[in-house]
Tab-separated table of C-alpha atoms in Angstrom:
chain	number	residue	atom	x	y	z
A	1	MET	CA	-23.947	-208.165	36.576
A	2	ILE	CA	-25.113	-205.483	38.981
A	3	ALA	CA	-23.210	-202.239	38.631
A	4	PRO	CA	-21.613	-200.895	41.816
A	5	LEU	CA	-23.399	-198.077	43.539
A	6	PRO	CA	-21.933	-194.649	42.884
A	7	SER	CA	-19.969	-193.094	45.704
A	8	PRO	CA	-21.904	-190.722	47.970
A	9	PRO	CA	-20.988	-187.051	47.733
A	10	ARG	CA	-18.209	-185.682	49.887
A	11	ILE	CA	-18.769	-182.906	52.414
A	12	LEU	CA	-16.212	-180.351	51.335
A	13	SER	CA	-15.817	-178.581	54.674
A	14	LEU	CA	-14.969	-181.841	56.470
A	15	ASP	CA	-12.338	-182.706	53.882
A	16	VAL	CA	-10.706	-179.275	53.968
A	17	ILE	CA	-10.633	-179.071	57.767
A	18	ARG	CA	-9.211	-182.590	57.953
A	19	GLY	CA	-6.570	-181.660	55.378
A	20	ILE	CA	-5.444	-178.603	57.336
A	21	ALA	CA	-5.376	-180.652	60.546
A	22	VAL	CA	-3.233	-183.503	59.193
A	23	MET	CA	-0.786	-181.001	57.704
A	24	GLY	CA	-0.604	-179.073	60.970
A	25	ILE	CA	-0.074	-182.209	63.034
A	26	PHE	CA	3.159	-182.993	61.233
A	27	SER	CA	4.484	-179.567	62.239
A	28	VAL	CA	4.779	-180.803	65.818
A	29	ASN	CA	5.169	-184.522	65.148
A	30	VAL	CA	8.446	-183.889	63.360
A	31	ILE	CA	10.036	-183.076	66.730
A	32	ALA	CA	8.932	-186.431	68.106
A	33	PHE	CA	10.535	-188.136	65.127
A	34	ALA	CA	13.785	-186.202	65.327
A	35	MET	CA	14.499	-186.103	69.068
A	36	ILE	CA	14.232	-187.887	72.395
A	37	GLU	CA	10.746	-188.110	73.879
A	38	PRO	CA	11.098	-185.409	76.578
A	39	ALA	CA	12.042	-182.859	73.875
A	40	TYR	CA	8.482	-182.833	72.533
A	41	LEU	CA	7.187	-180.938	75.574
A	42	ASN	CA	10.478	-179.646	76.922
A	43	PRO	CA	12.921	-178.026	74.468
A	44	GLY	CA	15.281	-177.604	77.403
A	45	ALA	CA	15.747	-181.387	77.385
A	46	PHE	CA	17.017	-181.400	73.803
A	47	GLY	CA	16.759	-179.512	70.539
A	48	GLY	CA	17.511	-175.994	71.707
A	49	HIS	CA	15.513	-173.412	73.635
A	50	ARG	CA	17.207	-170.189	72.594
A	51	GLY	CA	17.179	-167.993	69.532
A	52	VAL	CA	15.450	-169.390	66.461
A	53	ASP	CA	14.833	-172.726	68.204
A	54	LEU	CA	12.948	-170.958	70.976
A	55	ALA	CA	10.970	-168.915	68.453
A	56	MET	CA	10.034	-172.115	66.622
A	57	TRP	CA	8.932	-173.774	69.858
A	58	LEU	CA	6.791	-170.795	70.857
A	59	ALA	CA	5.177	-170.441	67.421
A	60	ASN	CA	4.306	-174.134	67.317
A	61	TYR	CA	3.039	-174.064	70.896
A	62	VAL	CA	0.788	-171.035	70.404
A	63	LEU	CA	-0.547	-171.795	66.930
A	64	ILE	CA	-0.452	-175.553	66.371
A	65	ASP	CA	0.463	-177.865	69.243
A	66	GLY	CA	-2.676	-179.507	70.599
A	67	LYS	CA	-4.954	-177.395	68.418
A	68	MET	CA	-4.545	-179.448	65.260
A	69	ARG	CA	-4.663	-182.717	67.188
A	70	SER	CA	-7.891	-181.543	68.820
A	71	LEU	CA	-9.278	-180.594	65.420
A	72	PHE	CA	-8.258	-183.948	63.944
A	73	SER	CA	-9.877	-185.794	66.863
A	74	MET	CA	-13.068	-183.803	66.407
A	75	LEU	CA	-13.084	-184.648	62.696
A	76	PHE	CA	-12.646	-188.316	63.589
A	77	GLY	CA	-15.835	-188.149	65.669
A	78	ALA	CA	-17.708	-186.309	62.919
A	79	SER	CA	-16.556	-188.741	60.230
A	80	MET	CA	-17.472	-191.661	62.451
A	81	LEU	CA	-21.059	-190.433	62.629
A	82	LEU	CA	-21.097	-189.853	58.876
A	83	VAL	CA	-20.064	-193.474	58.235
A	84	ILE	CA	-22.630	-194.751	60.750
A	85	ASP	CA	-25.416	-192.679	59.158
A	86	ARG	CA	-24.540	-193.902	55.669
A	87	ALA	CA	-24.352	-197.513	56.812
A	88	GLN	CA	-27.796	-197.251	58.367
A	89	ALA	CA	-29.201	-195.527	55.287
A	90	SER	CA	-27.906	-198.340	53.055
A	91	GLY	CA	-29.448	-201.057	55.228
A	92	ARG	CA	-26.171	-202.293	56.724
A	93	SER	CA	-25.596	-202.815	60.427
A	94	PRO	CA	-24.008	-199.624	61.860
A	95	ALA	CA	-22.392	-201.595	64.676
A	96	ARG	CA	-20.874	-204.166	62.331
A	97	VAL	CA	-19.548	-201.493	59.987
A	98	HIS	CA	-18.182	-199.342	62.779
A	99	TYR	CA	-16.469	-202.034	64.831
A	100	ALA	CA	-14.979	-203.656	61.751
A	101	ARG	CA	-13.438	-200.298	60.910
A	102	MET	CA	-12.168	-199.744	64.453
A	103	VAL	CA	-10.641	-203.230	64.777
A	104	THR	CA	-8.896	-202.740	61.435
A	105	LEU	CA	-7.707	-199.289	62.479
A	106	LEU	CA	-6.352	-200.768	65.699
A	107	GLY	CA	-4.334	-203.210	63.634
A	108	PHE	CA	-2.883	-200.387	61.561
A	109	GLY	CA	-2.127	-198.436	64.727
A	110	LEU	CA	-0.286	-201.315	66.380
A	111	LEU	CA	1.792	-201.933	63.254
A	112	HIS	CA	2.522	-198.218	63.072
A	113	PHE	CA	3.563	-198.055	66.719
A	114	TYR	CA	5.730	-201.175	66.893
A	115	PHE	CA	7.388	-200.958	63.490
A	116	ILE	CA	7.403	-197.308	62.381
A	117	TRP	CA	6.939	-194.690	65.097
A	118	ARG	CA	6.341	-194.552	68.843
A	119	GLY	CA	4.003	-191.529	68.532
A	120	ASP	CA	1.105	-193.403	66.917
A	121	ILE	CA	-2.380	-192.058	67.617
A	122	LEU	CA	-4.383	-194.526	65.501
A	123	ALA	CA	-4.556	-197.209	68.189
A	124	LEU	CA	-5.866	-194.639	70.667
A	125	TYR	CA	-8.481	-193.482	68.154
A	126	ALA	CA	-9.580	-197.044	67.480
A	127	LEU	CA	-9.961	-197.947	71.158
A	128	VAL	CA	-11.725	-194.706	72.054
A	129	GLY	CA	-13.824	-194.899	68.907
A	130	MET	CA	-15.230	-198.206	70.120
A	131	VAL	CA	-16.620	-196.352	73.127
A	132	ALA	CA	-17.726	-193.291	71.159
A	133	PHE	CA	-20.096	-195.498	69.164
A	134	LEU	CA	-22.299	-195.698	72.260
A	135	PHE	CA	-23.109	-191.992	71.765
A	136	ARG	CA	-24.177	-192.309	68.120
A	137	ASN	CA	-27.831	-191.573	68.916
A	138	ALA	CA	-27.194	-189.026	71.670
A	139	GLY	CA	-28.780	-185.623	71.356
A	140	LEU	CA	-26.788	-182.460	70.875
A	141	ALA	CA	-27.125	-181.411	74.510
A	142	THR	CA	-25.899	-184.813	75.727
A	143	LEU	CA	-22.892	-184.760	73.406
A	144	LEU	CA	-21.888	-181.273	74.507
A	145	ALA	CA	-22.494	-181.881	78.206
A	146	THR	CA	-20.613	-185.197	78.223
A	147	GLY	CA	-17.739	-183.766	76.190
A	148	THR	CA	-17.477	-180.806	78.547
A	149	ALA	CA	-17.536	-183.056	81.616
A	150	LEU	CA	-14.768	-185.242	80.179
A	151	MET	CA	-12.559	-182.269	79.348
A	152	LEU	CA	-13.076	-180.718	82.790
A	153	ALA	CA	-12.424	-184.043	84.510
A	154	THR	CA	-9.175	-184.372	82.583
A	155	ALA	CA	-8.111	-180.819	83.424
A	156	THR	CA	-8.920	-181.432	87.098
A	157	THR	CA	-6.982	-184.703	87.161
A	158	PHE	CA	-3.923	-183.167	85.538
A	159	SER	CA	-4.141	-180.133	87.833
A	160	PHE	CA	-4.122	-182.437	90.839
A	161	GLY	CA	-1.128	-184.240	89.333
A	162	ALA	CA	0.656	-180.929	88.817
A	163	MET	CA	0.082	-179.983	92.446
A	164	GLN	CA	1.416	-183.349	93.572
A	165	MET	CA	4.458	-182.801	91.383
A	166	SER	CA	4.960	-179.344	92.879
A	167	ARG	CA	4.904	-180.784	96.399
A	168	ALA	CA	7.382	-183.463	95.364
A	169	ASP	CA	9.613	-180.729	93.949
A	170	VAL	CA	9.603	-178.808	97.226
A	171	ALA	CA	10.219	-181.943	99.287
A	172	ALA	CA	13.113	-183.141	97.118
A	173	HIS	CA	14.930	-179.799	97.145
A	174	ARG	CA	14.545	-178.840	100.779
A	175	PRO	CA	17.516	-179.178	103.130
A	176	GLY	CA	17.656	-182.672	104.534
A	177	ALA	CA	15.528	-184.249	101.811
A	178	THR	CA	15.399	-188.024	102.149
A	179	SER	CA	16.585	-190.392	99.439
A	180	ALA	CA	12.983	-191.558	98.978
A	181	GLU	CA	11.815	-187.973	98.336
A	182	ILE	CA	14.618	-187.387	95.856
A	183	LYS	CA	13.858	-190.672	94.104
A	184	ARG	CA	10.149	-189.820	93.913
A	185	TRP	CA	10.937	-186.450	92.315
A	186	ASN	CA	13.313	-187.969	89.782
A	187	GLU	CA	10.702	-190.546	88.816
A	188	ASN	CA	8.044	-187.828	88.420
A	189	ILE	CA	10.055	-185.805	85.936
A	190	GLY	CA	11.265	-188.682	83.770
A	191	PHE	CA	8.924	-187.894	80.889
A	192	LEU	CA	10.166	-184.289	80.753
A	193	VAL	CA	13.798	-184.542	81.852
A	194	PRO	CA	15.733	-187.648	80.766
A	195	ALA	CA	17.573	-189.585	83.438
A	196	PRO	CA	21.366	-189.787	83.132
A	197	GLY	CA	22.257	-191.972	80.198
A	198	GLU	CA	18.669	-192.237	78.969
A	199	SER	CA	19.152	-189.775	76.096
A	200	ALA	CA	22.131	-191.743	74.816
A	201	ARG	CA	20.193	-195.010	75.119
A	202	GLU	CA	17.175	-193.662	73.265
A	203	THR	CA	19.419	-192.274	70.551
A	204	ARG	CA	21.171	-195.627	70.119
A	205	ILE	CA	17.834	-197.388	69.766
A	206	ALA	CA	16.541	-194.851	67.238
A	207	ARG	CA	19.657	-195.169	65.099
A	208	ALA	CA	19.747	-198.955	65.372
A	209	PRO	CA	18.757	-201.192	62.436
A	210	PHE	CA	15.034	-201.741	61.913
A	211	VAL	CA	14.997	-205.242	63.431
A	212	LEU	CA	16.569	-204.086	66.690
A	213	ARG	CA	14.202	-201.112	66.949
A	214	ALA	CA	11.206	-203.351	66.378
A	215	GLU	CA	12.457	-205.818	68.981
A	216	HIS	CA	12.767	-202.993	71.510
A	217	MET	CA	9.226	-201.770	70.827
A	218	LEU	CA	7.725	-205.255	70.948
A	219	THR	CA	9.488	-206.332	74.139
A	220	GLU	CA	9.919	-203.170	76.216
A	221	ARG	CA	6.941	-201.090	75.115
A	222	THR	CA	4.417	-203.800	74.392
A	223	SER	CA	1.545	-202.301	76.366
A	224	ASP	CA	2.089	-198.621	75.534
A	225	PRO	CA	-0.622	-198.363	72.842
A	226	PHE	CA	-3.162	-199.621	75.374
A	227	THR	CA	-1.985	-197.846	78.518
A	228	ALA	CA	-2.068	-194.552	76.614
A	229	THR	CA	-5.839	-194.661	76.970
A	230	LEU	CA	-5.450	-194.266	80.736
A	231	GLY	CA	-4.007	-190.783	80.384
A	232	PHE	CA	-5.520	-189.627	77.105
A	233	GLY	CA	-8.612	-191.744	76.560
A	234	LEU	CA	-11.077	-189.437	78.315
A	235	PRO	CA	-9.995	-186.183	76.629
A	236	THR	CA	-9.870	-187.940	73.256
A	237	LEU	CA	-13.396	-189.227	73.778
A	238	GLY	CA	-14.459	-185.721	74.771
A	239	LEU	CA	-12.994	-184.300	71.554
A	240	MET	CA	-14.741	-186.954	69.478
A	241	LEU	CA	-18.049	-186.115	71.137
A	242	PHE	CA	-17.538	-182.430	70.372
A	243	GLY	CA	-16.859	-183.432	66.772
A	244	MET	CA	-20.060	-185.465	66.696
A	245	ALA	CA	-21.901	-182.446	68.071
A	246	GLY	CA	-20.253	-180.249	65.446
A	247	TYR	CA	-21.486	-182.610	62.740
A	248	ARG	CA	-25.001	-182.960	64.127
A	249	SER	CA	-25.392	-179.192	64.630
A	250	GLY	CA	-24.123	-178.351	61.151
A	251	PHE	CA	-21.153	-176.400	62.477
A	252	LEU	CA	-18.520	-178.617	60.845
A	253	THR	CA	-20.508	-179.101	57.654
A	254	GLY	CA	-20.738	-175.379	56.972
A	255	ALA	CA	-24.468	-175.036	57.639
A	256	TRP	CA	-24.171	-171.987	59.881
A	257	SER	CA	-24.209	-168.411	58.658
A	258	ARG	CA	-20.939	-166.652	57.946
A	259	ARG	CA	-21.737	-164.186	60.698
A	260	ARG	CA	-21.916	-166.966	63.284
A	261	TYR	CA	-18.637	-168.449	62.083
A	262	ARG	CA	-16.985	-165.037	62.393
A	263	GLN	CA	-18.328	-164.721	65.919
A	264	VAL	CA	-17.013	-168.169	66.906
A	265	ALA	CA	-13.586	-167.434	65.427
A	266	ALA	CA	-13.343	-164.023	67.081
A	267	LEU	CA	-14.382	-165.305	70.495
A	268	THR	CA	-12.354	-168.513	70.657
A	269	LEU	CA	-9.186	-167.284	68.990
A	270	GLY	CA	-9.451	-163.812	70.513
A	271	ILE	CA	-9.355	-165.363	73.984
A	272	GLY	CA	-7.480	-168.612	73.368
A	273	GLY	CA	-4.616	-167.095	71.390
A	274	PRO	CA	-3.514	-164.542	74.017
A	275	VAL	CA	-4.006	-167.054	76.846
A	276	THR	CA	-1.857	-169.622	75.052
A	277	LEU	CA	0.801	-167.003	74.372
A	278	ALA	CA	0.779	-166.054	78.056
A	279	LEU	CA	1.194	-169.706	79.038
A	280	GLY	CA	4.081	-170.094	76.608
A	281	LEU	CA	5.827	-167.017	77.980
A	282	TRP	CA	5.229	-168.312	81.512
A	283	VAL	CA	6.937	-171.597	80.597
A	284	ILE	CA	9.867	-169.701	79.080
A	285	ALA	CA	10.156	-167.411	82.127
A	286	SER	CA	10.325	-170.505	84.346
A	287	ASN	CA	13.275	-171.737	82.259
A	288	PHE	CA	11.127	-174.702	81.254
A	289	HIS	CA	10.617	-175.910	84.790
A	290	VAL	CA	8.873	-179.250	84.683
A	291	VAL	CA	6.027	-178.274	87.022
A	292	THR	CA	5.239	-175.222	84.921
A	293	ILE	CA	5.277	-177.300	81.741
A	294	PHE	CA	2.931	-179.825	83.325
A	295	PHE	CA	0.496	-177.090	84.384
A	296	ALA	CA	0.585	-175.255	81.058
A	297	PHE	CA	0.491	-178.222	78.693
A	298	LEU	CA	-1.601	-180.813	80.471
A	299	ALA	CA	-3.641	-179.140	83.202
A	300	LEU	CA	-4.593	-175.879	81.499
A	301	GLY	CA	-3.974	-176.638	77.850
A	302	GLY	CA	-6.846	-178.993	76.997
A	303	PRO	CA	-9.840	-176.627	77.253
A	304	ILE	CA	-7.923	-173.839	75.514
A	305	GLU	CA	-6.850	-176.142	72.690
A	306	LEU	CA	-10.454	-177.258	72.237
A	307	ALA	CA	-11.684	-173.675	72.028
A	308	MET	CA	-9.012	-172.742	69.496
A	309	ALA	CA	-9.797	-175.865	67.445
A	310	PHE	CA	-13.367	-174.598	67.076
A	311	GLY	CA	-11.979	-171.205	66.095
A	312	TYR	CA	-9.722	-172.702	63.454
A	313	ALA	CA	-12.613	-174.746	62.063
A	314	ALA	CA	-14.691	-171.570	61.764
A	315	LEU	CA	-11.856	-169.710	60.013
A	316	ILE	CA	-11.268	-172.589	57.599
A	317	ILE	CA	-14.945	-172.766	56.669
A	318	LEU	CA	-14.964	-169.007	56.059
A	319	ALA	CA	-11.899	-169.342	53.820
A	320	ILE	CA	-13.203	-172.232	51.703
A	321	ARG	CA	-13.830	-171.337	48.066
A	322	PRO	CA	-15.648	-174.195	46.277
A	323	GLY	CA	-13.929	-174.794	42.972
A	324	GLY	CA	-10.821	-172.884	44.007
A	325	ALA	CA	-7.504	-174.526	43.166
A	326	LEU	CA	-6.128	-174.386	46.719
A	327	THR	CA	-9.420	-175.557	48.218
A	328	ARG	CA	-9.418	-178.597	45.923
A	329	ARG	CA	-5.804	-179.391	46.817
A	330	VAL	CA	-6.370	-179.154	50.576
A	331	ALA	CA	-9.620	-181.117	50.342
A	332	ALA	CA	-7.731	-183.902	48.564
A	333	VAL	CA	-5.187	-183.955	51.408
A	334	GLY	CA	-8.110	-184.398	53.794
A	335	ARG	CA	-9.710	-187.152	51.719
A	336	ALA	CA	-6.380	-189.004	51.869
A	337	ALA	CA	-5.602	-188.009	55.464
A	338	PHE	CA	-4.984	-191.610	56.560
A	339	SER	CA	-2.475	-192.105	53.746
A	340	ASN	CA	-0.867	-188.743	54.413
A	341	TYR	CA	-0.527	-189.467	58.129
A	342	LEU	CA	1.069	-192.863	57.597
A	343	GLY	CA	3.035	-191.677	54.579
A	344	THR	CA	4.698	-188.869	56.505
A	345	SER	CA	5.593	-191.384	59.216
A	346	LEU	CA	7.289	-193.653	56.683
A	347	ILE	CA	9.246	-190.770	55.181
A	348	ALA	CA	10.221	-189.238	58.538
A	349	ALA	CA	11.260	-192.636	59.911
A	350	THR	CA	13.480	-193.114	56.871
A	351	ILE	CA	15.069	-189.720	57.432
A	352	PHE	CA	15.618	-189.917	61.175
A	353	TYR	CA	15.971	-193.590	62.087
A	354	GLY	CA	18.555	-196.299	61.547
A	355	GLY	CA	18.403	-198.023	58.198
A	356	GLY	CA	17.745	-194.621	56.657
A	357	LEU	CA	19.647	-191.376	57.046
A	358	GLY	CA	19.919	-191.780	60.824
A	359	LEU	CA	19.492	-188.068	61.588
A	360	PHE	CA	17.836	-188.720	64.957
A	361	GLY	CA	19.361	-186.439	67.601
A	362	ARG	CA	21.563	-184.610	65.097
A	363	LEU	CA	19.372	-181.583	64.321
A	364	SER	CA	18.170	-178.612	66.322
A	365	ARG	CA	14.463	-177.864	66.655
A	366	ALA	CA	14.486	-175.281	63.869
A	367	GLU	CA	16.573	-177.499	61.597
A	368	ALA	CA	14.216	-180.439	62.041
A	369	TRP	CA	11.226	-178.211	61.288
A	370	LEU	CA	12.610	-177.427	57.819
A	371	LEU	CA	11.217	-180.798	56.774
A	372	VAL	CA	7.671	-179.592	57.497
A	373	PRO	CA	7.054	-177.274	54.506
A	374	LEU	CA	8.540	-179.922	52.214
A	375	MET	CA	6.062	-182.480	53.548
A	376	TRP	CA	3.206	-180.002	53.165
A	377	LEU	CA	4.131	-179.464	49.529
A	378	LEU	CA	4.348	-183.215	48.991
A	379	MET	CA	0.882	-183.767	50.484
A	380	LEU	CA	-0.583	-181.041	48.308
A	381	ALA	CA	1.235	-182.309	45.230
A	382	TRP	CA	0.269	-186.000	45.234
A	383	SER	CA	-3.171	-186.148	46.871
A	384	LYS	CA	-5.276	-184.477	44.185
A	385	PRO	CA	-3.759	-186.199	41.112
A	386	TRP	CA	-4.124	-189.548	42.855
A	387	LEU	CA	-7.752	-188.925	43.805
A	388	ASP	CA	-8.545	-187.585	40.348
A	389	ARG	CA	-7.839	-191.133	39.151
A	390	PHE	CA	-8.626	-193.329	42.144
A	391	ALA	CA	-11.542	-193.465	44.569
A	392	PHE	CA	-9.402	-193.700	47.707
A	393	GLY	CA	-5.948	-192.984	49.003
A	394	PRO	CA	-3.815	-196.171	49.129
A	395	PHE	CA	-4.101	-196.679	52.884
A	396	GLU	CA	-7.785	-195.664	52.855
A	397	TRP	CA	-8.318	-198.413	50.263
A	398	ALA	CA	-6.481	-200.942	52.438
A	399	TRP	CA	-8.477	-199.915	55.535
A	400	ARG	CA	-11.775	-200.155	53.672
A	401	SER	CA	-10.930	-203.482	52.023
A	402	LEU	CA	-9.727	-205.119	55.227
A	403	ALA	CA	-12.730	-203.859	57.208
A	404	ARG	CA	-15.088	-205.302	54.573
A	405	TRP	CA	-13.076	-208.474	53.922
A	406	SER	CA	-13.182	-207.785	50.200
A	407	LEU	CA	-11.004	-205.953	47.717
A	408	GLU	CA	-12.717	-202.669	47.053
A	409	PRO	CA	-12.474	-201.281	43.509
A	410	MET	CA	-9.831	-198.564	43.305
A	411	LYS	CA	-11.042	-197.028	40.062
A	412	LYS	CA	-12.956	-193.830	40.630
A	413	ARG	CA	-16.725	-193.995	40.294
A	414	PRO	CA	-19.050	-191.049	39.706
A	415	SER	CA	-20.401	-189.342	42.824
A	416	ILE	CA	-24.096	-189.011	43.486
A	417	GLY	CA	-25.012	-185.627	42.107
A	418	GLY	CA	-21.531	-185.041	40.654
A	419	LEU	CA	-18.591	-183.551	42.495
A	420	ALA	CA	-18.152	-182.995	46.217
A	421	THR	CA	-21.060	-181.150	47.732
A	422	PRO	CA	-19.888	-177.732	49.011
A	423	ALA	CA	-21.803	-177.983	52.294
A	424	ILE	CA	-20.341	-174.706	53.502
A	425	ALA	CA	-21.868	-171.368	54.364
A	426	PRO	CA	-22.690	-169.619	51.048
A	427	ALA	CA	-20.829	-166.411	50.396
A	428	ASP	CA	-24.034	-164.386	50.328
A	429	ARG	CA	-25.316	-165.683	53.663
A	430	PRO	CA	-24.854	-162.905	56.263
């Protein structure tokens, strides 16, 4: 009997960054679990926009919203290249390995969307990842140039949309506005301001038994996982390409000097942080006017979120301490990021939806956020003990086994060269 090959070494920086990102993502996703859809971008629609609720919205907006998703998307692109490189090195077909993984991920994403939570991102990643494969052999300059072009194209498109929305706003609120102009405006703002009765309808569906919720998703929102690529496919692809560039250049693997990481963090966060704060205060000053939200979140937010994601990655790499207890815990969260992402969805759905506690629409923004630190502690508590014993997180094992059409061994095998390779900037490197 031929013994199985030992597992290749992990790249510690990728695991830690991924762990921070998946923890941060839940900080904003909890609002999408707990409240009607417009509340995610517009606290004026539901959940509170004064006092502690407003402070919570602003803190999440400035520090986390979009930044952690951008970071997670970049890590997806980097990890995709890592899998492709290892497949090629082992003599397997990179295309076969990659597309098997993406088709399987799409299946998980569709199940997640239809039966657990409407905010799924896995299907989007799978569909965009199928395109990103075409850039696997692209040079660093091509990856950066294409990623930049995609992000700028998205910002331009959303800016044009914001201007169209602004014109519709003026037309609908001028004296003598026609019914068609008023209808057009009301249709434009539907995703930020619920139509009369829509909040109550969405709440009823969320609190309904599982079977009725699933029926609603399967019949009324059948195409949503696919149409999402129309609005968010290009920026997601751009983020993946930046992640691939970060992997190829050594930035995400910790190969740069500590001085360069400090420079990246200072530049991106020193500019992006104040600009994001200014945008948040602008939205507040507008009393959460829908046009202002559209400009700040969608038109202007993307490039700033990307810059801050790079800054966070640099800070995380600087903070990594190989062998440190917290570093090992966070790295384990990142190694089991797929399980942690889906696991938090299962728990949050049980808390907020019908068939569980049914708390949907019953909590303020700050009250709903109290679940976040508890989920962080849970991720940190279970991930490392599990991975000390098993080779993969439970959903990682299922993804791997389904993509390979064989049951992968769960028992942990020794890594090549021992434990996870640090692959971060050494402390004595200037």
